[in-house]
Coordinates of C-alpha atoms and ligand atoms in Angstrom, one line a residue:
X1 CA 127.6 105.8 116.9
X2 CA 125.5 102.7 117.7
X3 CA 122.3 102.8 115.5
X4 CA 118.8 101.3 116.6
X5 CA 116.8 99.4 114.1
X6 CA 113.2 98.8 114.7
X7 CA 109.8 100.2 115.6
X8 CA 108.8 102.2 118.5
X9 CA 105.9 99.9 118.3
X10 CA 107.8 97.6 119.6
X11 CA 107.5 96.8 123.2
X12 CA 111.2 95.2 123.0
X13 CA 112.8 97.6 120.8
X14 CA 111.2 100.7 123.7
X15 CA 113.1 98.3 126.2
X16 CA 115.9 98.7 124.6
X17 CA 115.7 102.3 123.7
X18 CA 115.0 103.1 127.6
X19 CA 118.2 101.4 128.7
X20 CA 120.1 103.7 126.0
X21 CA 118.7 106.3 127.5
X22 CA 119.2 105.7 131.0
X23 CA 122.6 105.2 130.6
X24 CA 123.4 108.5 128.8
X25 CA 124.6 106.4 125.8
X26 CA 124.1 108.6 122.1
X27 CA 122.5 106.6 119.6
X28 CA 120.5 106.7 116.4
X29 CA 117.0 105.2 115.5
X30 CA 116.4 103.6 112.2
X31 CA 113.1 102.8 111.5
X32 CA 112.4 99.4 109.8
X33 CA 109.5 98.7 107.8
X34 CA 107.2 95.6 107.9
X35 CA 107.7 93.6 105.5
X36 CA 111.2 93.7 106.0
X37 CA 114.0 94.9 103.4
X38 CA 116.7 92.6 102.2
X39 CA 119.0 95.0 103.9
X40 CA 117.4 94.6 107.5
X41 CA 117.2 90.8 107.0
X42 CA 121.3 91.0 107.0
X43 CA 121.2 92.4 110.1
X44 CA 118.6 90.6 111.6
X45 CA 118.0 87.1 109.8
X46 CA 115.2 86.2 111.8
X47 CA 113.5 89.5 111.0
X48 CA 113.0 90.5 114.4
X49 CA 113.4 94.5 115.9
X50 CA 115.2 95.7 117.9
X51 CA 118.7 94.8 116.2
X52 CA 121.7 97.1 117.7
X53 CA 124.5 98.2 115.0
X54 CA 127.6 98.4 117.1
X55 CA 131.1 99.2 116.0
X56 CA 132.0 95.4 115.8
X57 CA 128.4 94.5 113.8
X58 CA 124.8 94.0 114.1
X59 CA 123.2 92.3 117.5
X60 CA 119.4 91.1 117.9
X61 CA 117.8 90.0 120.7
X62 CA 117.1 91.7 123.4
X63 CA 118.4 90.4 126.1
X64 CA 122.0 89.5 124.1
X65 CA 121.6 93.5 123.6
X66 CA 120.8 94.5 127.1
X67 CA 124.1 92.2 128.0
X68 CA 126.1 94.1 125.4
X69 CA 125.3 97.3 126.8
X70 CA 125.7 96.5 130.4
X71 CA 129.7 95.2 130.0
X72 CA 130.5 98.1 127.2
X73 CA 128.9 101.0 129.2
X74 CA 129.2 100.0 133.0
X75 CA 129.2 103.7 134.2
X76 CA 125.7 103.7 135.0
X77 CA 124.7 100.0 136.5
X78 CA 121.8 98.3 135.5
X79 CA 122.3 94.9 136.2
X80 CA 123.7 93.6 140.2
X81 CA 127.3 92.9 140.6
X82 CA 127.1 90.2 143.1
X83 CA 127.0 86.5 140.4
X84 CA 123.5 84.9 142.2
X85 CA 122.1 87.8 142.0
X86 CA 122.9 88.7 138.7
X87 CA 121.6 85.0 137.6
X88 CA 118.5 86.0 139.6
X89 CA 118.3 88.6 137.9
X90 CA 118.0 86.7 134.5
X91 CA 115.4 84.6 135.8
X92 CA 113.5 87.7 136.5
X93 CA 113.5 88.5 133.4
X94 CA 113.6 85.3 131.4
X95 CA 109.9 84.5 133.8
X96 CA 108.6 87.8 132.3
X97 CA 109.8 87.4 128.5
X98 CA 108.6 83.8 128.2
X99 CA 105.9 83.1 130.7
X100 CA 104.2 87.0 130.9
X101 CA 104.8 88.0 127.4
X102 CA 105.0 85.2 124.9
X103 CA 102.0 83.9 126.6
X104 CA 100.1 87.1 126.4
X105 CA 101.2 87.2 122.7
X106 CA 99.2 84.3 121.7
X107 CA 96.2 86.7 122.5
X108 CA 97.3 89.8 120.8
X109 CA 95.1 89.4 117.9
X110 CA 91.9 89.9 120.3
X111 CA 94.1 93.9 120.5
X112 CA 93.2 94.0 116.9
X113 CA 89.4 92.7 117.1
X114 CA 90.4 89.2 115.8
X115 CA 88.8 86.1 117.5
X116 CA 91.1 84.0 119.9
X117 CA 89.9 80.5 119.7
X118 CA 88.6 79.1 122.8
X119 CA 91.2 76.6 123.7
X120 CA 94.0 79.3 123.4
X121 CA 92.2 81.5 125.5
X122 CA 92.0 78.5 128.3
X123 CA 95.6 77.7 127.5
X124 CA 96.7 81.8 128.2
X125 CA 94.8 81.7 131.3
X126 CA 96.1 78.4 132.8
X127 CA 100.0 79.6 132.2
X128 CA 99.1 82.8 133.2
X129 CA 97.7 82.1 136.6
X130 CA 101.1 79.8 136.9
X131 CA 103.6 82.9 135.8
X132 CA 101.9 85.5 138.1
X133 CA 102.6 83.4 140.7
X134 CA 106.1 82.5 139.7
X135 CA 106.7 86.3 139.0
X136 CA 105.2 87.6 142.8
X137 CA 107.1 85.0 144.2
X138 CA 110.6 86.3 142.4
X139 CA 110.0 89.8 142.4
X140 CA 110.7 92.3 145.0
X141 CA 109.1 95.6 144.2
X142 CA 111.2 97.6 147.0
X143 CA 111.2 99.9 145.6
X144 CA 112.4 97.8 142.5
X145 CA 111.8 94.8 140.7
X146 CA 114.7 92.9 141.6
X147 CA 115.3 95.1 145.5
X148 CA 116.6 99.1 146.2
X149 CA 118.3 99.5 142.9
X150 CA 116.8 100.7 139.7
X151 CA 117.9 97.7 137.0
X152 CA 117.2 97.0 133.1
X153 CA 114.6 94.5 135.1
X154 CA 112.4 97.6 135.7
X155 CA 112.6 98.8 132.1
X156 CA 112.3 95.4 130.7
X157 CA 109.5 94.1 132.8
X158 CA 107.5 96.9 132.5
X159 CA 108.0 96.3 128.8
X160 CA 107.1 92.5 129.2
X161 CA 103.8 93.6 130.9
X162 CA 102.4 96.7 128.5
X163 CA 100.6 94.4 125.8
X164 CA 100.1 91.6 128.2
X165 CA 98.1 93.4 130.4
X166 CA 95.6 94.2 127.4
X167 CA 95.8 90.3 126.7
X168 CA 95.7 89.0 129.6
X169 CA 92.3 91.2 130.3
X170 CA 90.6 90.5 126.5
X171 CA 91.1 86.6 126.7
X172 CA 91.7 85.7 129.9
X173 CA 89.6 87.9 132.4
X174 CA 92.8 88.0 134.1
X175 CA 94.1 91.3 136.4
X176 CA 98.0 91.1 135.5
X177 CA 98.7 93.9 137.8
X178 CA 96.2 92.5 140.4
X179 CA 97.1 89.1 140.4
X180 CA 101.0 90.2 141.4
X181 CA 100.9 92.1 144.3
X182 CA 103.1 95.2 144.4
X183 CA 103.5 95.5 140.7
X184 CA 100.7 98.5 140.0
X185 CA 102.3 100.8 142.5
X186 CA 105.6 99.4 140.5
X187 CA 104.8 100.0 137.1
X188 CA 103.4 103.5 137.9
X189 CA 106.8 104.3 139.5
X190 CA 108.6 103.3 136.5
X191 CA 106.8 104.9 133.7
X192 CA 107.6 108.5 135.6
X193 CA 111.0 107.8 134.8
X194 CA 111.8 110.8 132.1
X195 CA 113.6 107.8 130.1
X196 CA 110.2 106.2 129.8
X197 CA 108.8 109.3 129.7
X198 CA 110.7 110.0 126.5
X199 CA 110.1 106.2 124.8
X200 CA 106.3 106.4 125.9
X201 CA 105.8 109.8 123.9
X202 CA 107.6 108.9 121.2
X203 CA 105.7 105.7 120.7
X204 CA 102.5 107.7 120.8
X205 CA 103.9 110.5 118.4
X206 CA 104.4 107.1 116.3
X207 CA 101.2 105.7 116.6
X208 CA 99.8 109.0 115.3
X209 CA 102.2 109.3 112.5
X210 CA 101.1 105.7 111.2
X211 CA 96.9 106.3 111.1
Ligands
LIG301 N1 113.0 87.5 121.1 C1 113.0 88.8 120.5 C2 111.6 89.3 120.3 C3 111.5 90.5 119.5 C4 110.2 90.6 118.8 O1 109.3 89.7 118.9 N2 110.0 91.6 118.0 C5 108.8 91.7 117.2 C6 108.2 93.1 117.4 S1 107.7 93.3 119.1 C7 109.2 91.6 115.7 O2 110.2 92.0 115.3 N3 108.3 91.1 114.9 C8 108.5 91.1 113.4 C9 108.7 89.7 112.9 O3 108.6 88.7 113.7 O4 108.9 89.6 111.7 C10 113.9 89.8 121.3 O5 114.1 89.5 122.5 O6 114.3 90.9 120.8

């Protein structure tokens, strides 16, 4: 049975635990603790959740995960057939994880009441108003991210966007939603998924468990 490591804190460990879902694949959760043990840093030298324990050993990253997944469970589709549009596909996503989110994530501490200096909120605001544009112009939202069929784009974008919306908001004044049109009509859509369903309430049971 494949066994999740992580956090359902974690906006990338949820993506991940979505895309199990959706495609009917059984799995465990292990939750890790911060600071990591010496066990968990075996698995995952970099420290980082999710990490997937598969029959053949340990994977991090999301994205390496979400590729696992896809060619060892093709049943249920989440990623196009056609090559360009599979590479399109990554783009997608790549645009969200390191031009949305990692972005956003340089503001996370103003989530927690910390100050953001100045300069960084400037910085998140320039690259933002850059990647929403990049984003609207890649994005489809038809009903989909990437066009007609439900993809681990939708999961994963929708995961890329949950904090950065907050950060984008606190340091930058920024609309994330607003600023790429189609996506708030999107992200509603996708979070009525009973996969996301499931993942949302379980992160909130979490939350509760942890005050
Ligand atoms: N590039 C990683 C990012 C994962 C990530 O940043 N995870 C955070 C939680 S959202 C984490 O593990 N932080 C703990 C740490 O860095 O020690 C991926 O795609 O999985």
């Amino acid at each position: 049975m494949l066994m999740l490591h992580g956090r359902p804190r974690s906006n990338y460990y949820n993506a991940v635990k979505a895309v199990l879902i959706e495609k009917g694949i059984e799995f465990t959760e292990v939750l890790e603790t911060v600071p990591p043990t010496d066990a968990f840093l075996e698995l995952s030298p970099m420290s980082k959740v999710p990490c997937l324990v598969t029959p053949s050993g340990p994977i991090t990253e999301t994205s390496a995960i979400l590729e696992y997944l896809e060619e060892t469970y093709p049943d249920v589709p989440m990623m196009p057939t056609d090559v360009y549009a599979r590479a399109k596909h990554r783009e997608l996503c790549k645009t969200l994880e390191l031009y949305i989110e990692w972005v956003a994530r340089r503001g996370y501490g103003a989530l927690r009441g910390e100050d953001v200096p100045a300069d960084e909120k400037a910085g998140i605001e320039k690259a933002l108003t850059q990647s929403t544009r990049a984003v609207s112009h890649l994005a489809s939202f038809s009903p989909w991210i990437a066009g007609e069929d439900f993809t681990y784009a939708d999961i994963f974008g929708y995961f890329m966007l949950i904090y950065s919306i907050m950060s984008a908001k606190a340091n930058a004044g920024i609309d994330l939603l607003g600023a790429i049109p189609g996506s708030a009509d999107w992200f509603s859509r996708v979070q009525e998924r009973p996969s996301m369903r499931r993942v949302l309430d379980d992160a909130k049971e979490y939350a509760k468990s942890q005050r």
